[in-house]
Coordinates of C-alpha atoms in Angstrom, one line a residue:
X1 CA 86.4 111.0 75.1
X2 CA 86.1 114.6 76.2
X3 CA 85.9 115.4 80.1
X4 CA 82.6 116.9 79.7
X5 CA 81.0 114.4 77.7
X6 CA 82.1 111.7 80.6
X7 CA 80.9 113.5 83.3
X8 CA 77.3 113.9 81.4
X9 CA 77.8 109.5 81.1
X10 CA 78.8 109.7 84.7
X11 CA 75.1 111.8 85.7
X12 CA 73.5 109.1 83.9
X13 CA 74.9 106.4 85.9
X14 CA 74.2 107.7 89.3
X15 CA 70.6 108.5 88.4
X16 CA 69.9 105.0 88.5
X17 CA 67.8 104.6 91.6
X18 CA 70.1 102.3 94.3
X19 CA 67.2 100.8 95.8
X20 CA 65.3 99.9 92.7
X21 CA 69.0 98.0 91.5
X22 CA 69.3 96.3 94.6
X23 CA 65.6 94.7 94.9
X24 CA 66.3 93.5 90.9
X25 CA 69.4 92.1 91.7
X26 CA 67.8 89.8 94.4
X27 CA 64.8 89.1 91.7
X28 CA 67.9 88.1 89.7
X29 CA 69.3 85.9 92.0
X30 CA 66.4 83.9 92.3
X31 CA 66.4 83.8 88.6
X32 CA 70.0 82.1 89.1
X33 CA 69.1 79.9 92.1
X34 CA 66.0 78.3 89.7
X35 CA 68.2 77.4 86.6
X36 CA 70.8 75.8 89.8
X37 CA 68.0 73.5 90.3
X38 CA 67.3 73.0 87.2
X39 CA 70.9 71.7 86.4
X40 CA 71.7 74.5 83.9
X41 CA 74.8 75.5 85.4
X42 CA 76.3 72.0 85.2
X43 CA 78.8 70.9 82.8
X44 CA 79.8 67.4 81.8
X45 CA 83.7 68.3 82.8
X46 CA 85.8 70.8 84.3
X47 CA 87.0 74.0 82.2
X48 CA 89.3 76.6 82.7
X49 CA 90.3 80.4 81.7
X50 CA 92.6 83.1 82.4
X51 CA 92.8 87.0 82.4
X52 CA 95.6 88.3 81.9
X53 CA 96.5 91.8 82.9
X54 CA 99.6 94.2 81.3
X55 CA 100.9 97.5 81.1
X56 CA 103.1 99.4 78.9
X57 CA 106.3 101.4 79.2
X58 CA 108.9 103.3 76.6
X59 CA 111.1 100.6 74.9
X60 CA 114.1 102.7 75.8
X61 CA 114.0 103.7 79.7
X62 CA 111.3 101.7 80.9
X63 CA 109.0 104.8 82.0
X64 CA 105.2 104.1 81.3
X65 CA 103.3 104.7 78.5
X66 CA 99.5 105.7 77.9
X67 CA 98.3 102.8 75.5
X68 CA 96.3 104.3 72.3
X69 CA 92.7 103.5 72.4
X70 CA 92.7 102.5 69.0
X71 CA 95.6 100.3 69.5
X72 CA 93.8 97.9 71.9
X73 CA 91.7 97.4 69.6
X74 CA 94.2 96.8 66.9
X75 CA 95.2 94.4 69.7
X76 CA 92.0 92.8 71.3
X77 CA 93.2 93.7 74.4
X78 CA 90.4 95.4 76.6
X79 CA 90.9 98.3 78.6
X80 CA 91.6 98.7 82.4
X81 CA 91.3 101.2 85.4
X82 CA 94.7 103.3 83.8
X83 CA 95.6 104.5 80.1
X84 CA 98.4 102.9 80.6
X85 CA 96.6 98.9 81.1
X86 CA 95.7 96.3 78.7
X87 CA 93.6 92.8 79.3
X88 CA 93.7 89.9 77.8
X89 CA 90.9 87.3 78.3
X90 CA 91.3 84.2 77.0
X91 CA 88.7 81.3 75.4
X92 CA 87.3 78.6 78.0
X93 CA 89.3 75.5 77.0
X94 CA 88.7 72.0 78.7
X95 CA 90.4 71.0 81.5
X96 CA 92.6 68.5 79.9
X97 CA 95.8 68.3 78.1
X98 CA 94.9 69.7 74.8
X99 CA 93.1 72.5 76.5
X100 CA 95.4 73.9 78.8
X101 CA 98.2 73.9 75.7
X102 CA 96.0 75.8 73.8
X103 CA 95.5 78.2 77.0
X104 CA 99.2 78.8 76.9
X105 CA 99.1 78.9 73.1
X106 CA 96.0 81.2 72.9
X107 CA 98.5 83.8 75.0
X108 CA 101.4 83.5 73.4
X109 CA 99.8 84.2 70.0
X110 CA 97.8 87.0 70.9
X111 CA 100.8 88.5 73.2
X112 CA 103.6 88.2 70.4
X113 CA 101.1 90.0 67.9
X114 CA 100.3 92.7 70.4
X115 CA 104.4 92.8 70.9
X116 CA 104.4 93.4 67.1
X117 CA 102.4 96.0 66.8
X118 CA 103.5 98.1 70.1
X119 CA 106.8 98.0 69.1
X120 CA 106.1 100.2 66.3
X121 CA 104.7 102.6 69.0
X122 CA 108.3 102.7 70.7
X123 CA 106.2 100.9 73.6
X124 CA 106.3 97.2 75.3
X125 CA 103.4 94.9 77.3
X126 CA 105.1 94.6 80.7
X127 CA 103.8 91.2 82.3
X128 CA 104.5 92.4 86.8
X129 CA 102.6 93.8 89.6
X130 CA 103.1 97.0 90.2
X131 CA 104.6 99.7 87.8
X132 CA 107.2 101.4 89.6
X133 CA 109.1 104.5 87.2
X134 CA 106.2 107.0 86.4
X135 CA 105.4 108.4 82.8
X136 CA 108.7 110.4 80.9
X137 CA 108.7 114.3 82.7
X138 CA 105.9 112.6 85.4
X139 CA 105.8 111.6 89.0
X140 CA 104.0 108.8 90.2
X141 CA 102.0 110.8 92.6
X142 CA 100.8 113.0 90.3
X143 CA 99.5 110.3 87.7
X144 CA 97.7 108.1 90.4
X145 CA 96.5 111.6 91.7
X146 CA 95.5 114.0 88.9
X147 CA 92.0 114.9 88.7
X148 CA 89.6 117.7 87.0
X149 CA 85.7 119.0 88.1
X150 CA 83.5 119.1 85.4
X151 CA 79.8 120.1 86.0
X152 CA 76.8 118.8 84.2
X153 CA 73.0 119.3 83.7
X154 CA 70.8 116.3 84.8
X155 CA 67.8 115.6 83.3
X156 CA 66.0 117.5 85.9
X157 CA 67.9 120.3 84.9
X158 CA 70.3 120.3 88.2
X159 CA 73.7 121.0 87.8
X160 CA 76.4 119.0 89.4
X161 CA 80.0 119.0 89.7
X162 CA 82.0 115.5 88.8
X163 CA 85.3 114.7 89.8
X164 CA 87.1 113.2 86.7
X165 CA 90.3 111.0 87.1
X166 CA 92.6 112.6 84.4
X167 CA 94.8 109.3 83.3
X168 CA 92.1 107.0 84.1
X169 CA 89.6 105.0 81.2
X170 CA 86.7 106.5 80.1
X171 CA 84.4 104.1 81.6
X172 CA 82.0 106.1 83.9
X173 CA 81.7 102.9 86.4
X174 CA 85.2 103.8 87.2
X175 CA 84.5 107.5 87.3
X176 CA 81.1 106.8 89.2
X177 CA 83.1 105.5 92.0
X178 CA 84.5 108.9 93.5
X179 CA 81.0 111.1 92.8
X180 CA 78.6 108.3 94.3
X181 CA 76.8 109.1 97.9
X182 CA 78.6 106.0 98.6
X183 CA 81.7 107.2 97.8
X184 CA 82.9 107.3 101.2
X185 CA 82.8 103.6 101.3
X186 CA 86.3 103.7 99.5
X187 CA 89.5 104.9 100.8
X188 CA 90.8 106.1 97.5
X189 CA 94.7 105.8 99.2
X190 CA 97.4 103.9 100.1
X191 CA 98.4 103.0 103.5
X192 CA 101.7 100.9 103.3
X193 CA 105.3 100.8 105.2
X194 CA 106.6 103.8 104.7
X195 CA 104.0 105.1 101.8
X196 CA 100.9 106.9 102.5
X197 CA 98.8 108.9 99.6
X198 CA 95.4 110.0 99.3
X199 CA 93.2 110.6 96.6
X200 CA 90.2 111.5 95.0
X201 CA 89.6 109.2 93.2
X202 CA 90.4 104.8 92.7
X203 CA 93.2 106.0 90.4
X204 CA 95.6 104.5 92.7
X205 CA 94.1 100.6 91.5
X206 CA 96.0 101.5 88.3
X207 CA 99.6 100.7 90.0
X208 CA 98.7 96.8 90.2
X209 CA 98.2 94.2 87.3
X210 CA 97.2 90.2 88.1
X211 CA 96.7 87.2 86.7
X212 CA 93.0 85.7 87.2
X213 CA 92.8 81.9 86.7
X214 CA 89.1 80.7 86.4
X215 CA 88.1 76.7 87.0
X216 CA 84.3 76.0 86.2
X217 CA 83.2 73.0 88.3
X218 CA 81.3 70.4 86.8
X219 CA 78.2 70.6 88.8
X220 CA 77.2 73.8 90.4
X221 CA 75.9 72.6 93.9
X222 CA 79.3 71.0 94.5
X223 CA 80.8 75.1 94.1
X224 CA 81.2 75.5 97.9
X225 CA 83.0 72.3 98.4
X226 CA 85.6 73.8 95.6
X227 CA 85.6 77.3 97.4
X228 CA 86.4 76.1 100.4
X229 CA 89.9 74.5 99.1
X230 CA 90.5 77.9 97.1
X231 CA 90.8 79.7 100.3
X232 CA 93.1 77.0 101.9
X233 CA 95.5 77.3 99.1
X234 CA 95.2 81.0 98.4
X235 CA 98.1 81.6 101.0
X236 CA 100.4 79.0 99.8
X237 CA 100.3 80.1 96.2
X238 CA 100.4 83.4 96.6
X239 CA 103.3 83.2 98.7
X240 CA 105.3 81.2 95.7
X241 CA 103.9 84.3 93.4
X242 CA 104.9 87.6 95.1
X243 CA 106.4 90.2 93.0
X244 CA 105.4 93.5 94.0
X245 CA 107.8 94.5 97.1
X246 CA 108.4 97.8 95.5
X247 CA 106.8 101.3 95.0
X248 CA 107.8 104.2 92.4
X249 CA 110.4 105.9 94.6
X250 CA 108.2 109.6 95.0
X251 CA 106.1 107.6 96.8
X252 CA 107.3 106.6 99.8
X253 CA 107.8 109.1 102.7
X254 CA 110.8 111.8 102.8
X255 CA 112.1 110.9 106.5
X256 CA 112.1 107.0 105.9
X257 CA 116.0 105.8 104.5
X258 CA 116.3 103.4 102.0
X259 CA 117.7 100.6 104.6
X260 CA 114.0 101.0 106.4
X261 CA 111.9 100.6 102.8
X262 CA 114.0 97.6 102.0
X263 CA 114.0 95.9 105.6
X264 CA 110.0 96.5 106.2
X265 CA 109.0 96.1 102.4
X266 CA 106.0 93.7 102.1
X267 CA 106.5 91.0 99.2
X268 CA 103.7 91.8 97.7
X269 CA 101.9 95.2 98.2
X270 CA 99.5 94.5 95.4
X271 CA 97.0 92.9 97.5
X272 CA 97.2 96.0 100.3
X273 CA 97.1 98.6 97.3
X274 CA 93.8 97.1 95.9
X275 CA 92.2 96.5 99.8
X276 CA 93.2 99.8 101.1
X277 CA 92.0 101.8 97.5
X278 CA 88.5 100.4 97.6
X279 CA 87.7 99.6 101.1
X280 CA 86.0 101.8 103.9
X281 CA 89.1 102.8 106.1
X282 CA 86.7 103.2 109.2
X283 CA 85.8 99.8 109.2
X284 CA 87.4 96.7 110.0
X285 CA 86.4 94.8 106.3
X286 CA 85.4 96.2 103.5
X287 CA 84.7 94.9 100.0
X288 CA 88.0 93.4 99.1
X289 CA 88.5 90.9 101.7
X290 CA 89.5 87.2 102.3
X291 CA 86.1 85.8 101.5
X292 CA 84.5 83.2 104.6
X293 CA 83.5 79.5 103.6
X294 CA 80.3 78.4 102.1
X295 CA 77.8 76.5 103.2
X296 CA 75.7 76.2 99.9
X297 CA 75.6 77.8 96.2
X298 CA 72.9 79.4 97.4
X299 CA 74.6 81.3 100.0
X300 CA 77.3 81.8 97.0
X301 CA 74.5 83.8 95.2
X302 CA 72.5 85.6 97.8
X303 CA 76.3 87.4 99.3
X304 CA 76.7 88.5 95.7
X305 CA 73.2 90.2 95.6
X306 CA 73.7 91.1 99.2
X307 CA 76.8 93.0 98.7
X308 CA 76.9 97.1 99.4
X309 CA 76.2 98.9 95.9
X310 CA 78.9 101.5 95.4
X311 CA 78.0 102.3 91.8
X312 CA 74.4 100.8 90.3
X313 CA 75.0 100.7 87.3
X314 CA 72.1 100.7 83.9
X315 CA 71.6 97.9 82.3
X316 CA 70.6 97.5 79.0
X317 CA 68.8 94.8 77.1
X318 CA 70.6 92.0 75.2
X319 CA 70.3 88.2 74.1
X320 CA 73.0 86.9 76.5
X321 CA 71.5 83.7 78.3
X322 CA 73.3 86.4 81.4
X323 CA 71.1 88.8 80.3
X324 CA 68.3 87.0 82.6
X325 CA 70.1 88.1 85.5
X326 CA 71.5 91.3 84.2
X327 CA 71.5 93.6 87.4
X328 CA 73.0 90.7 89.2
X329 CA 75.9 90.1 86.7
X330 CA 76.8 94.1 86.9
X331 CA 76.7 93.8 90.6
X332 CA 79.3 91.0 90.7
X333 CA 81.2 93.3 88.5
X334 CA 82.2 95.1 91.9
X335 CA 82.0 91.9 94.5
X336 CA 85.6 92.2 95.0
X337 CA 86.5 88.5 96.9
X338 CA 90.2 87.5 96.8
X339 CA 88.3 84.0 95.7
X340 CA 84.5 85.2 94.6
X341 CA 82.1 82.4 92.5
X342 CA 80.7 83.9 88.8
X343 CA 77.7 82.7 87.5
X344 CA 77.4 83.1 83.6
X345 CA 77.7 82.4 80.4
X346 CA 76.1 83.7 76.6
X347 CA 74.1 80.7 76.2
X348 CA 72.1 78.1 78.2
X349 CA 74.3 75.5 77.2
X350 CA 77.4 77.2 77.5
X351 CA 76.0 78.6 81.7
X352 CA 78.5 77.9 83.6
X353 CA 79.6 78.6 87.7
X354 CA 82.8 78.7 88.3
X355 CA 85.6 80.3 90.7
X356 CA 87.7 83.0 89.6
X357 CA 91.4 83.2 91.6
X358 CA 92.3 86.5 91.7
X359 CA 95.3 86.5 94.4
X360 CA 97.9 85.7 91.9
X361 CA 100.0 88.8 90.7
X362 CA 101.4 89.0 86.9
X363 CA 104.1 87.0 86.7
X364 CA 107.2 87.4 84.5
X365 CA 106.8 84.9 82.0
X366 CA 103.8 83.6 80.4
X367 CA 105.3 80.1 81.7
X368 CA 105.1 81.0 85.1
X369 CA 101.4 82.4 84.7
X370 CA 100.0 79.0 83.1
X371 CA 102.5 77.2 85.7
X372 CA 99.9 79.0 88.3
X373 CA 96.4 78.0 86.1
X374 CA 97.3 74.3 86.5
X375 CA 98.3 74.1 90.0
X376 CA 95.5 76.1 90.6
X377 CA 93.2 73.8 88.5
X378 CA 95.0 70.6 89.0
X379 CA 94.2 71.4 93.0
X380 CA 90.7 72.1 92.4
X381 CA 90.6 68.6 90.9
X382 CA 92.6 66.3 93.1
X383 CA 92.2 68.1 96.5
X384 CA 88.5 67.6 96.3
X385 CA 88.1 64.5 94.6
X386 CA 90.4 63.1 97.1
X387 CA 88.6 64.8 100.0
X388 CA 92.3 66.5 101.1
X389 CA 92.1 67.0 104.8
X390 CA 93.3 70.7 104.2
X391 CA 89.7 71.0 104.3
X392 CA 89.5 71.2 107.7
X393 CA 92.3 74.0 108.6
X394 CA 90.3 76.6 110.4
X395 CA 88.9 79.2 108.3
X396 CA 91.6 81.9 110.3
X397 CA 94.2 80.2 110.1
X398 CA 93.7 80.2 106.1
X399 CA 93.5 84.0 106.6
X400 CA 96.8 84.5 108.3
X401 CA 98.3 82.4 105.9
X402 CA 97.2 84.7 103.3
X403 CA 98.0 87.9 104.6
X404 CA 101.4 86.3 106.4
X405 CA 102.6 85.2 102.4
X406 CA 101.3 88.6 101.8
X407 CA 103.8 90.2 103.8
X408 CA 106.6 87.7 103.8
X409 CA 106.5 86.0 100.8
X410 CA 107.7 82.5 100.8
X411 CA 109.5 83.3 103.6
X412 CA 106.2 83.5 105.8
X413 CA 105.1 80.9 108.2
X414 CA 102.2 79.1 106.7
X415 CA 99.9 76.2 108.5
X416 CA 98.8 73.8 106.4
X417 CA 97.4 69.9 106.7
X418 CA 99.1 67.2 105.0
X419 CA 98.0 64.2 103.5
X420 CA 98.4 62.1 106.3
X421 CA 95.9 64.6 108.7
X422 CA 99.0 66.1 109.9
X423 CA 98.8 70.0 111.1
X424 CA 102.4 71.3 109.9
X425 CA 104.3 74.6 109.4
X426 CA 107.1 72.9 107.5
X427 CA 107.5 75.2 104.5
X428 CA 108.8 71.8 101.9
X429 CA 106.5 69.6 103.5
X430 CA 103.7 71.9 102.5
X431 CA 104.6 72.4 99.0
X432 CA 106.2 68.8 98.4
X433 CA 102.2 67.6 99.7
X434 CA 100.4 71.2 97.8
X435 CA 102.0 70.4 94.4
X436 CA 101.9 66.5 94.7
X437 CA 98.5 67.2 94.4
X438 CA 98.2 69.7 92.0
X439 CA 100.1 66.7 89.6
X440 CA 97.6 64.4 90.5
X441 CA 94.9 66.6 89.3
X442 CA 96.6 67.3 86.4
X443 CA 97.2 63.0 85.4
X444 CA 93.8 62.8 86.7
X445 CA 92.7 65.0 83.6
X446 CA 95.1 62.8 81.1
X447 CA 97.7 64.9 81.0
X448 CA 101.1 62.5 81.1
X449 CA 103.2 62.7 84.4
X450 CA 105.9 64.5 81.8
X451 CA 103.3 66.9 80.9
X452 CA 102.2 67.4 84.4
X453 CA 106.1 68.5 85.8
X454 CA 106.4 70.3 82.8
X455 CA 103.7 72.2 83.7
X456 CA 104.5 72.3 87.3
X457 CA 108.1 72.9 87.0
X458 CA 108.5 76.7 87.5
X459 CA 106.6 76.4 90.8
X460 CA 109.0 74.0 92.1
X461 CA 111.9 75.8 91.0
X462 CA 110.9 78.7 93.4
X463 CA 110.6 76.0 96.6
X464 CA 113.4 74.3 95.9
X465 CA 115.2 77.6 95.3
X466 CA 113.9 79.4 97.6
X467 CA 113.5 82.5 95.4
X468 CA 110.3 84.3 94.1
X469 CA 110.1 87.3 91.6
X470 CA 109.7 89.4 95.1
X471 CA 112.8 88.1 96.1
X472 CA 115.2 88.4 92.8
X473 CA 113.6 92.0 92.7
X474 CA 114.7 93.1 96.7
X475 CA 118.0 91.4 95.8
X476 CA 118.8 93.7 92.8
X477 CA 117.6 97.2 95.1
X478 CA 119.8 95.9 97.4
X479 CA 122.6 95.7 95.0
X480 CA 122.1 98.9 93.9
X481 CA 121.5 100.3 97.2
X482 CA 125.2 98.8 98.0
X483 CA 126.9 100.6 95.0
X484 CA 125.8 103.7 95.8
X485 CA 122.6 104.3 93.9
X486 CA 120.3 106.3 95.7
X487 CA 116.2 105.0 96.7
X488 CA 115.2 106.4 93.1
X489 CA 118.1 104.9 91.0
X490 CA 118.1 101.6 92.7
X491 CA 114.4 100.8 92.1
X492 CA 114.5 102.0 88.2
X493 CA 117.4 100.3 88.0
X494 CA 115.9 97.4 89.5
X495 CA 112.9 97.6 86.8
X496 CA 114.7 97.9 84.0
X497 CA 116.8 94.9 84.8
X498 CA 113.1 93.3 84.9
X499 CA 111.7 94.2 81.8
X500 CA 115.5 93.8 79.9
X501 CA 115.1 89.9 81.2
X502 CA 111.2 89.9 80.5
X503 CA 111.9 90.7 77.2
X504 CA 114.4 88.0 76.3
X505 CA 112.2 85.2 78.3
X506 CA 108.7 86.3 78.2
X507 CA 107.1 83.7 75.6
X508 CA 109.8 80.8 75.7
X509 CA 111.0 81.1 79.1
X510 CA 110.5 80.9 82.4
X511 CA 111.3 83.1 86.0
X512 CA 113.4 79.6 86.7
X513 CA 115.9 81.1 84.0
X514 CA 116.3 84.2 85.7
X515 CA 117.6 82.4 89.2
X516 CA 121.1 82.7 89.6
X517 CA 122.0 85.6 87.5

């Protein structure tokens, strides 16, 4: 799409009137709240999902590639912040053992077609968190930072000056977002150890990719009870998935040395990339936070409709049972939670509230991202059927332990509750109690106690281990570090070792086969 015509799209979006959006997404919510009571949003079992987030890079060296817009939707991928993303969403399945085999089988098949057909474009799918050697002739600050102005005439015949992001999508939400009034409200950089750039506009989301499990509980009052057990083992699983301790090399600061990026690195700097990008850098929390416990679902809804508007969007008409509550679902488009409750569905029968997991970063091999869907789901079962006294680690604590496994990976000291009522910071005593549980959930939902381990198996690997993608990735910068290569070569080095062993393990494999190398 041509500059000018995005910044005329982008006119259009910020002429819709904030105030006027805001009251109908409260009318909305109400909308919601009645169909809660009306038992719309309950389901006669548990179901799951999973996005699935990718970028591409040259076959050969590894440097990043700008995916074709016709070739996602050669694909069915869907499109992301960056030219260079890809999405994958796959179908609800139950919660059971058939379903989450067709989850992994649903990916696989759609990922080794997509591997096909970008092969013939002299490009790959990378599944990892953060992209670290910048397009062929290109530095990474440059593509995160690249913008243009392009003026416009509004309907009222004023003219206005957009800034357009020049390798982001053409979506004009995304665009929207750096010529709002609320602009402000977004730092639009990266504040890091040892990295600091500013921009103009979000482009800098574009270095991080995730994995999102969803679980859709079975009757939609009992949400907050599941929500508050997401948040308790947010920490814990994110610090068994770390992957990102790494930034492309232009990035970080001239006068830091190589010793000081590896020694301070955080494991994973996806979840302070996406937090310092979008939030208000005057305040002390912005819109990407650790969310706080819930009470009821109806508190679930009214923070949603609550929420500060960066970018109200138009709506337009459609036959969605959603589309009842249409200004509500676009402003949960932006409700950035680390856990956050969705409310949806394209028919009455097929509404549905359920909690979408978004700490997770992409993993290395699709086994590793469905080993992270069961726990995930098999812990959303068991912890709250058994009433897990996890329950009642204070809210901060569950906080520290998030950013801590942030920071240190699964070397971070986390506080959890065992079985027994216990308050422990045994690191195997956590997970030996955490992924008990996630099997129970799993036999629970008739999977066999094979089927379970199988499932579970690449998690405990890592404990047992002691060795996350972060981990195997600081190891190999070292390495190089050691034999001389300088910041730069070590960390594409580093990358292309990842991809190389992506490549050969990605759909039968699992990060388990990579430990020991």
């Amino acid at each position: 799409m041509a500059e000018e015509e995005l910044a005329e799209r982008v006119a259009d979006v910020l002429a819709v009137d904030a105030a006027a959006f805001r009251e109908r997404a409260e009318a909305d919510a109400e909308v919601i709240k009645d169909a809660v009571d009306e038992g719309v949003f309950d389901n006669p079992q548990a179901i799951v999902g999973l996005e699935y987030e990718f970028y591409a890079v040259k076959n050969d060296d590894c440097a990043l590639r700008r995916v074709p817009r016709r070739l996602l939707e050669l694909i069915g991928f869907e499109k992301e912040l960056g030219l260079h993303n890809a999405e994958m969403t796959t179908s609800p399945q139950p919660l059971n053992a058939h379903g989450i085999a067709a989850q992994e089988s649903e990916v696989k098949a759609r990922l080794r077609t997509a591997l096909n057909v970008t092969q013939s474009e002299r490009m790959r799918l990378v599944s990892d968190a953060l992209w670290t050697i910048p397009p062929e002739g290109e530095d990474a600050t440059t593509y995160l930072t690249d913008s243009v102005e392009r003026a416009t005439t509004a309907a009222d015949g004023t003219e206005r000056s957009f800034r357009i992001a020049t390798n982001m999508s053409d979506s004009a939400r995304y665009h929207a977002m750096a010529n709002t009034d609320q602009a402000e409200s977004a730092g639009m950089c990266i504040q890091a150890p040892h990295v600091s750039l500013q921009a103009d506009t979000v482009m800098p989301e574009s270095l991080i990719t995730s994995i999102q499990p969803h679980y859709q509980v079975a009757h939609a009052p009992d949400l907050p009870d599941y929500f508050t057990y997401a948040l308790r083992i947010a920490g814990p699983l994110l610090a068994l998935g770390v992957n990102s301790p790494f930034f492309p090399a232009d990035l970080y600061d001239d006068e830091a040395t190589p010793e000081e990026i590896l020694e301070d690195a955080w494991m994973e700097h996806r979840i302070s990339v996406f937090e310092t990008v979008l939030n208000d850098p005057t305040t002390g929390e912005g819109k990407v936070r650790f969310p706080r416990d819930l009470e009821t679902v109806e508190e679930a809804i009214d923070r949603i409709a609550a929420d500060d508007t960066i970018v109200p969007m138009p709506v337009d008409a459609g036959e969605r049972f959603d589309d009842q509550f249409p200004h509500f679902s676009r402003k949960h488009g932006t409700y950035w939670r680390w856990i956050r409750p969705v409310f949806g569905g394209p028919t009455r029968s097929a509404a549905n509230a359920r909690i979408e997991f978004r700490p997770i970063p992409a993993q290395p091999t699709v086994r590793d991202s469905v080993a992270f869907l069961a726990a995930f789901a098999g812990l959303m079962e068991s912890l709250t059927r058994l009433e897990h006294p996890v329950v009642e680690l204070d809210w901060q604590l569950a906080r520290e332990n998030f950013y801590s496994a942030m920071v240190d990976g699964l070397e971070a000291e986390l506080t959890w509750i065992t079985n027994d009522g216990k308050e422990t910071t045994d690191r195997l005593a956590l997970y030996e109690d955490l992924l008990a549980h996630a099997e129970d959930g799993l036999t629970n939902r008739g999977l066999s106690e094979e089927e379970a381990a199988k499932y579970l198996y690449p998690l405990r690997r890592r404990v047992r281990q002691e060795v996350t993608p972060a981990d195997w990735k600081r190891e190999r910068v070292r390495s190089e570090l050691e034999a001389g290569a300088d910041l730069a070569g070590a960390i594409e080095a580093m990358q292309q070792a990842y991809v190389r062993r992506q490549s050969e393990t990605l759909l039968e494999g699992s990060f388990a086969d990579w430990i020991g190398d």
